[in-house]
PDB file of C-alpha atoms and ligand atoms in Angstrom:
ATOM      1  CA  MET P   1      68.015  72.440  40.798  1.00 54.00           C
ATOM      2  CA  PRO P   2      71.767  72.671  40.108  1.00 62.00           C
ATOM      3  CA  ASN P   3      72.878  76.021  38.712  1.00 76.00           C
ATOM      4  CA  LYS P   4      69.317  77.213  38.310  1.00 89.00           C
ATOM      5  CA  ARG P   5      68.686  80.843  39.118  1.00 95.00           C
ATOM      6  CA  ILE P   6      66.044  81.071  41.836  1.00 97.00           C
ATOM      7  CA  VAL P   7      63.605  83.978  41.603  1.00 98.00           C
ATOM      8  CA  GLY P   8      61.227  83.977  44.565  1.00 98.00           C
ATOM      9  CA  LEU P   9      57.878  85.679  44.992  1.00 98.00           C
ATOM     10  CA  TYR P  10      56.320  86.167  48.431  1.00 98.00           C
ATOM     11  CA  PRO P  11      52.795  87.503  47.861  1.00 98.00           C
ATOM     12  CA  GLY P  12      50.270  88.644  50.441  1.00 97.00           C
ATOM     13  CA  SER P  13      47.902  91.323  51.621  1.00 97.00           C
ATOM     14  CA  PHE P  14      50.439  92.730  54.094  1.00 98.00           C
ATOM     15  CA  ASP P  15      47.736  94.921  55.681  1.00 97.00           C
ATOM     16  CA  PRO P  16      49.997  95.743  57.479  1.00 98.00           C
ATOM     17  CA  VAL P  17      53.307  93.884  57.421  1.00 98.00           C
ATOM     18  CA  THR P  18      54.067  92.175  60.774  1.00 98.00           C
ATOM     19  CA  ASN P  19      57.163  90.645  62.351  1.00 98.00           C
ATOM     20  CA  GLY P  20      55.801  87.262  61.211  1.00 97.00           C
ATOM     21  CA  HIS P  21      55.807  88.353  57.558  1.00 98.00           C
ATOM     22  CA  LEU P  22      59.322  89.732  57.950  1.00 98.00           C
ATOM     23  CA  ASP P  23      60.537  86.449  59.429  1.00 98.00           C
ATOM     24  CA  ILE P  24      59.203  84.565  56.378  1.00 98.00           C
ATOM     25  CA  ALA P  25      60.566  87.196  53.946  1.00 98.00           C
ATOM     26  CA  ARG P  26      64.051  86.855  55.490  1.00 98.00           C
ATOM     27  CA  ARG P  27      63.988  83.055  55.261  1.00 98.00           C
ATOM     28  CA  ALA P  28      62.771  83.192  51.635  1.00 98.00           C
ATOM     29  CA  HIS P  29      65.376  85.818  50.746  1.00 98.00           C
ATOM     30  CA  ASP P  30      68.137  83.519  52.044  1.00 98.00           C
ATOM     31  CA  MET P  31      67.013  80.851  49.544  1.00 97.00           C
ATOM     32  CA  CYS P  32      66.837  83.022  46.413  1.00 97.00           C
ATOM     33  CA  ASP P  33      69.088  84.749  43.926  1.00 97.00           C
ATOM     34  CA  GLU P  34      66.381  87.355  43.449  1.00 98.00           C
ATOM     35  CA  MET P  35      63.345  87.983  45.604  1.00 98.00           C
ATOM     36  CA  TYR P  36      60.055  89.858  45.275  1.00 98.00           C
ATOM     37  CA  VAL P  37      57.715  90.686  48.155  1.00 99.00           C
ATOM     38  CA  SER P  38      54.497  91.760  46.500  1.00 98.00           C
ATOM     39  CA  VAL P  39      51.223  93.220  47.691  1.00 98.00           C
ATOM     40  CA  VAL P  40      48.167  91.598  46.152  1.00 97.00           C
ATOM     41  CA  ALA P  41      46.112  94.592  45.049  1.00 95.00           C
ATOM     42  CA  ASN P  42      42.848  92.808  44.270  1.00 86.00           C
ATOM     43  CA  PRO P  43      39.976  94.626  45.967  1.00 78.00           C
ATOM     44  CA  SER P  44      38.383  91.492  47.465  1.00 67.00           C
ATOM     45  CA  LYS P  45      39.402  92.240  51.059  1.00 70.00           C
ATOM     46  CA  ASN P  46      38.648  95.442  52.906  1.00 84.00           C
ATOM     47  CA  ALA P  47      42.117  96.662  53.697  1.00 94.00           C
ATOM     48  CA  ILE P  48      42.807  99.555  56.056  1.00 95.00           C
ATOM     49  CA  PHE P  49      46.003 100.608  54.284  1.00 97.00           C
ATOM     50  CA  SER P  50      46.100 101.510  50.607  1.00 96.00           C
ATOM     51  CA  VAL P  51      48.256  99.408  48.308  1.00 96.00           C
ATOM     52  CA  GLU P  52      50.752 102.306  48.109  1.00 97.00           C
ATOM     53  CA  GLU P  53      50.954 102.550  51.906  1.00 98.00           C
ATOM     54  CA  ARG P  54      51.474  98.794  52.235  1.00 98.00           C
ATOM     55  CA  VAL P  55      54.243  98.898  49.616  1.00 98.00           C
ATOM     56  CA  GLU P  56      55.853 101.845  51.414  1.00 98.00           C
ATOM     57  CA  LEU P  57      55.779 100.055  54.795  1.00 98.00           C
ATOM     58  CA  LEU P  58      57.280  96.936  53.205  1.00 98.00           C
ATOM     59  CA  LYS P  59      60.045  99.010  51.598  1.00 98.00           C
ATOM     60  CA  LYS P  60      60.920 100.601  54.926  1.00 98.00           C
ATOM     61  CA  THR P  61      60.912  97.320  56.857  1.00 98.00           C
ATOM     62  CA  THR P  62      62.839  95.144  54.384  1.00 98.00           C
ATOM     63  CA  LYS P  63      65.808  97.475  53.841  1.00 97.00           C
ATOM     64  CA  HIS P  64      68.059  94.870  55.496  1.00 96.00           C
ATOM     65  CA  LEU P  65      67.204  92.294  52.784  1.00 98.00           C
ATOM     66  CA  LYS P  66      69.770  93.079  50.100  1.00 97.00           C
ATOM     67  CA  GLY P  67      68.327  93.577  46.613  1.00 93.00           C
ATOM     68  CA  VAL P  68      64.753  92.646  47.552  1.00 98.00           C
ATOM     69  CA  HIS P  69      62.088  94.038  45.188  1.00 98.00           C
ATOM     70  CA  ILE P  70      58.892  95.378  46.730  1.00 98.00           C
ATOM     71  CA  SER P  71      55.969  95.615  44.331  1.00 98.00           C
ATOM     72  CA  SER P  72      52.226  95.179  43.928  1.00 98.00           C
ATOM     73  CA  PHE P  73      50.095  93.444  41.336  1.00 98.00           C
ATOM     74  CA  ASN P  74      46.507  92.961  40.218  1.00 96.00           C
ATOM     75  CA  GLY P  75      45.051  89.768  38.847  1.00 95.00           C
ATOM     76  CA  LEU P  76      46.240  86.211  39.001  1.00 96.00           C
ATOM     77  CA  LEU P  77      49.252  85.339  41.099  1.00 97.00           C
ATOM     78  CA  VAL P  78      50.602  82.938  38.453  1.00 98.00           C
ATOM     79  CA  ASP P  79      50.392  85.614  35.761  1.00 98.00           C
ATOM     80  CA  TYR P  80      52.472  87.935  37.901  1.00 98.00           C
ATOM     81  CA  ALA P  81      54.904  85.106  38.669  1.00 98.00           C
ATOM     82  CA  LYS P  82      55.337  84.557  34.900  1.00 98.00           C
ATOM     83  CA  GLN P  83      55.805  88.283  34.307  1.00 98.00           C
ATOM     84  CA  ILE P  84      58.673  88.569  36.796  1.00 98.00           C
ATOM     85  CA  LYS P  85      60.018  85.086  35.867  1.00 98.00           C
ATOM     86  CA  ALA P  86      59.615  83.753  39.395  1.00 98.00           C
ATOM     87  CA  ASN P  87      60.079  80.011  39.782  1.00 96.00           C
ATOM     88  CA  ILE P  88      59.126  79.750  43.466  1.00 98.00           C
ATOM     89  CA  ILE P  89      56.139  81.179  45.300  1.00 98.00           C
ATOM     90  CA  PHE P  90      56.676  81.379  49.054  1.00 98.00           C
ATOM     91  CA  ARG P  91      53.866  81.223  51.580  1.00 98.00           C
ATOM     92  CA  GLY P  92      54.014  81.145  55.360  1.00 97.00           C
ATOM     93  CA  LEU P  93      52.336  78.444  57.412  1.00 95.00           C
ATOM     94  CA  ARG P  94      51.414  79.230  60.974  1.00 93.00           C
ATOM     95  CA  ALA P  95      49.096  76.459  61.994  1.00 84.00           C
ATOM     96  CA  VAL P  96      47.126  73.568  60.621  1.00 83.00           C
ATOM     97  CA  SER P  97      44.317  76.071  60.075  1.00 81.00           C
ATOM     98  CA  ASP P  98      46.348  77.763  57.293  1.00 89.00           C
ATOM     99  CA  PHE P  99      47.034  74.467  55.608  1.00 92.00           C
ATOM    100  CA  GLU P 100      43.771  73.598  53.874  1.00 93.00           C
ATOM    101  CA  TYR P 101      43.419  76.888  52.027  1.00 94.00           C
ATOM    102  CA  GLU P 102      47.127  77.087  51.172  1.00 96.00           C
ATOM    103  CA  PHE P 103      47.193  73.490  49.923  1.00 95.00           C
ATOM    104  CA  GLN P 104      44.178  74.118  47.675  1.00 96.00           C
ATOM    105  CA  MET P 105      45.646  77.336  46.256  1.00 97.00           C
ATOM    106  CA  ALA P 106      49.046  75.702  45.703  1.00 97.00           C
ATOM    107  CA  LEU P 107      47.492  72.941  43.622  1.00 97.00           C
ATOM    108  CA  ILE P 108      45.344  75.376  41.645  1.00 97.00           C
ATOM    109  CA  ASN P 109      48.351  77.594  40.976  1.00 97.00           C
ATOM    110  CA  ARG P 110      50.459  74.636  39.877  1.00 94.00           C
ATOM    111  CA  THR P 111      47.723  73.526  37.503  1.00 96.00           C
ATOM    112  CA  LEU P 112      47.645  77.020  36.014  1.00 97.00           C
ATOM    113  CA  HIS P 113      51.449  77.286  35.861  1.00 95.00           C
ATOM    114  CA  PRO P 114      53.110  73.833  36.050  1.00 96.00           C
ATOM    115  CA  LYS P 115      56.650  75.233  36.151  1.00 94.00           C
ATOM    116  CA  ILE P 116      56.168  77.043  39.426  1.00 95.00           C
ATOM    117  CA  GLU P 117      56.786  75.463  42.827  1.00 96.00           C
ATOM    118  CA  VAL P 118      55.054  76.630  45.988  1.00 97.00           C
ATOM    119  CA  VAL P 119      57.282  76.476  49.048  1.00 97.00           C
ATOM    120  CA  PHE P 120      55.836  76.755  52.544  1.00 97.00           C
ATOM    121  CA  LEU P 121      58.000  78.226  55.252  1.00 97.00           C
ATOM    122  CA  VAL P 122      57.402  78.032  58.993  1.00 96.00           C
ATOM    123  CA  PRO P 123      58.212  81.127  61.038  1.00 96.00           C
ATOM    124  CA  ASN P 124      60.078  81.315  64.311  1.00 96.00           C
ATOM    125  CA  GLU P 125      57.637  80.019  66.941  1.00 95.00           C
ATOM    126  CA  LYS P 126      57.538  83.539  68.448  1.00 95.00           C
ATOM    127  CA  PHE P 127      55.429  84.598  65.461  1.00 95.00           C
ATOM    128  CA  ILE P 128      53.212  81.591  65.042  1.00 94.00           C
ATOM    129  CA  PHE P 129      50.169  83.361  66.518  1.00 94.00           C
ATOM    130  CA  LEU P 130      50.613  86.645  64.631  1.00 96.00           C
ATOM    131  CA  SER P 131      48.275  87.875  61.940  1.00 96.00           C
ATOM    132  CA  SER P 132      47.585  91.305  60.442  1.00 96.00           C
ATOM    133  CA  SER P 133      43.930  91.058  61.464  1.00 95.00           C
ATOM    134  CA  ALA P 134      44.793  90.345  65.121  1.00 96.00           C
ATOM    135  CA  ILE P 135      47.190  93.298  65.137  1.00 97.00           C
ATOM    136  CA  LYS P 136      44.484  95.582  63.726  1.00 97.00           C
ATOM    137  CA  GLU P 137      42.072  94.408  66.402  1.00 97.00           C
ATOM    138  CA  VAL P 138      44.577  95.075  69.187  1.00 97.00           C
ATOM    139  CA  ALA P 139      45.441  98.511  67.740  1.00 97.00           C
ATOM    140  CA  ASN P 140      41.768  99.368  67.341  1.00 96.00           C
ATOM    141  CA  LEU P 141      41.152  98.576  71.005  1.00 97.00           C
ATOM    142  CA  GLY P 142      44.078 100.759  72.092  1.00 95.00           C
ATOM    143  CA  GLY P 143      46.507  97.907  72.842  1.00 97.00           C
ATOM    144  CA  ASP P 144      50.274  98.103  72.458  1.00 97.00           C
ATOM    145  CA  VAL P 145      51.369  96.470  69.204  1.00 98.00           C
ATOM    146  CA  THR P 146      55.095  97.207  69.531  1.00 97.00           C
ATOM    147  CA  PRO P 147      56.031  93.557  70.238  1.00 97.00           C
ATOM    148  CA  PHE P 148      54.398  92.432  66.997  1.00 98.00           C
ATOM    149  CA  VAL P 149      55.245  94.980  64.296  1.00 98.00           C
ATOM    150  CA  PRO P 150      58.176  97.242  63.351  1.00 98.00           C
ATOM    151  CA  ALA P 151      58.117 100.814  64.742  1.00 98.00           C
ATOM    152  CA  VAL P 152      57.053 102.429  61.422  1.00 98.00           C
ATOM    153  CA  VAL P 153      54.046 100.112  61.256  1.00 98.00           C
ATOM    154  CA  GLU P 154      53.126 100.874  64.863  1.00 98.00           C
ATOM    155  CA  LYS P 155      53.209 104.601  64.005  1.00 98.00           C
ATOM    156  CA  ALA P 156      51.092 104.076  60.905  1.00 98.00           C
ATOM    157  CA  LEU P 157      48.530 102.114  62.937  1.00 98.00           C
ATOM    158  CA  ARG P 158      48.423 104.873  65.547  1.00 96.00           C
ATOM    159  CA  ARG P 159      47.563 107.394  62.829  1.00 96.00           C
ATOM    160  CA  ILE P 160      44.549 105.283  61.825  1.00 94.00           C
ATOM    161  CA  TYR P 161      43.186 104.208  65.216  1.00 92.00           C
TER     162      TYR P 161
HETATM  163  P1  ADP L   1      46.950  86.679  52.459  1.00 97.63           P
HETATM  164  O1  ADP L   1      45.718  87.513  52.453  1.00 97.63           O
HETATM  165  O2  ADP L   1      47.524  86.409  51.098  1.00 97.63           O
HETATM  166  O3  ADP L   1      46.911  85.447  53.325  1.00 97.63           O
HETATM  167  P2  ADP L   1      48.633  87.861  54.465  1.00 97.63           P
HETATM  168  O4  ADP L   1      49.307  89.188  54.427  1.00 97.63           O
HETATM  169  O5  ADP L   1      47.664  87.614  55.566  1.00 97.63           O
HETATM  170  O6  ADP L   1      48.016  87.682  53.044  1.00 97.63           O
HETATM  171  O7  ADP L   1      49.731  86.725  54.517  1.00 97.63           O
HETATM  172  C1  ADP L   1      50.678  86.565  53.504  1.00 97.63           C
HETATM  173  C2  ADP L   1      51.423  85.276  53.728  1.00 97.63           C
HETATM  174  O8  ADP L   1      52.167  85.354  54.944  1.00 97.63           O
HETATM  175  C3  ADP L   1      50.537  84.035  53.886  1.00 97.63           C
HETATM  176  O9  ADP L   1      51.222  82.939  53.353  1.00 97.63           O
HETATM  177  C4  ADP L   1      50.405  83.894  55.382  1.00 97.63           C
HETATM  178  O10 ADP L   1      50.133  82.559  55.755  1.00 97.63           O
HETATM  179  C5  ADP L   1      51.785  84.314  55.815  1.00 97.63           C
HETATM  180  N1  ADP L   1      51.814  84.828  57.191  1.00 97.63           N
HETATM  181  C6  ADP L   1      51.093  85.821  57.724  1.00 97.63           C
HETATM  182  N2  ADP L   1      51.403  86.005  59.021  1.00 97.63           N
HETATM  183  C7  ADP L   1      52.362  85.079  59.307  1.00 97.63           C
HETATM  184  C8  ADP L   1      53.081  84.708  60.493  1.00 97.63           C
HETATM  185  N3  ADP L   1      52.883  85.319  61.647  1.00 97.63           N
HETATM  186  N4  ADP L   1      53.962  83.711  60.404  1.00 97.63           N
HETATM  187  C9  ADP L   1      54.145  83.070  59.232  1.00 97.63           C
HETATM  188  N5  ADP L   1      53.497  83.330  58.090  1.00 97.63           N
HETATM  189  C10 ADP L   1      52.620  84.335  58.128  1.00 97.63           C
END
């Protein structure tokens, strides 16, 4: 894509953001001219943090990514991508278990919006086992989550559990 301006969108639940998400966000940011990290606000999953709290935690933990936009959206991912003029959607792949769902969604999204490309990024192997749901389980059972999430997220989890 010579001379094409790259606007990236990294969408997710981010309930809450983990070091794995931040690793992917940093890699995506390095590849873009402009980058959005956006909370999917659809009420299909029972989240423990509100959309506003998730946005706030993302803002605090991505300060080092120059010019990154943190936002949230309702509705279809491809509609939001069109709205912000994104041409790449980034998703993280941890294991083969992520692949089937991600592959299906990528093809559906490309059918809905043929101009968008979905790019899968692999995190540092340190984060390959990390998920927001595992972190919530550990926090709920009183475990130490400091190796897995930034300090502000650890504090926010402590307020809940
Ligand atoms: P979603 O509900 O959209 O899967 P998540 O917040 O769980 O939202 O994840 C957002 C994206 O980040 C997904 O592409 C997911 O595969 C990826 N991701 C989550 N945790 C990690 C991790 N530890 N390493 C790499 N990618 C990750």
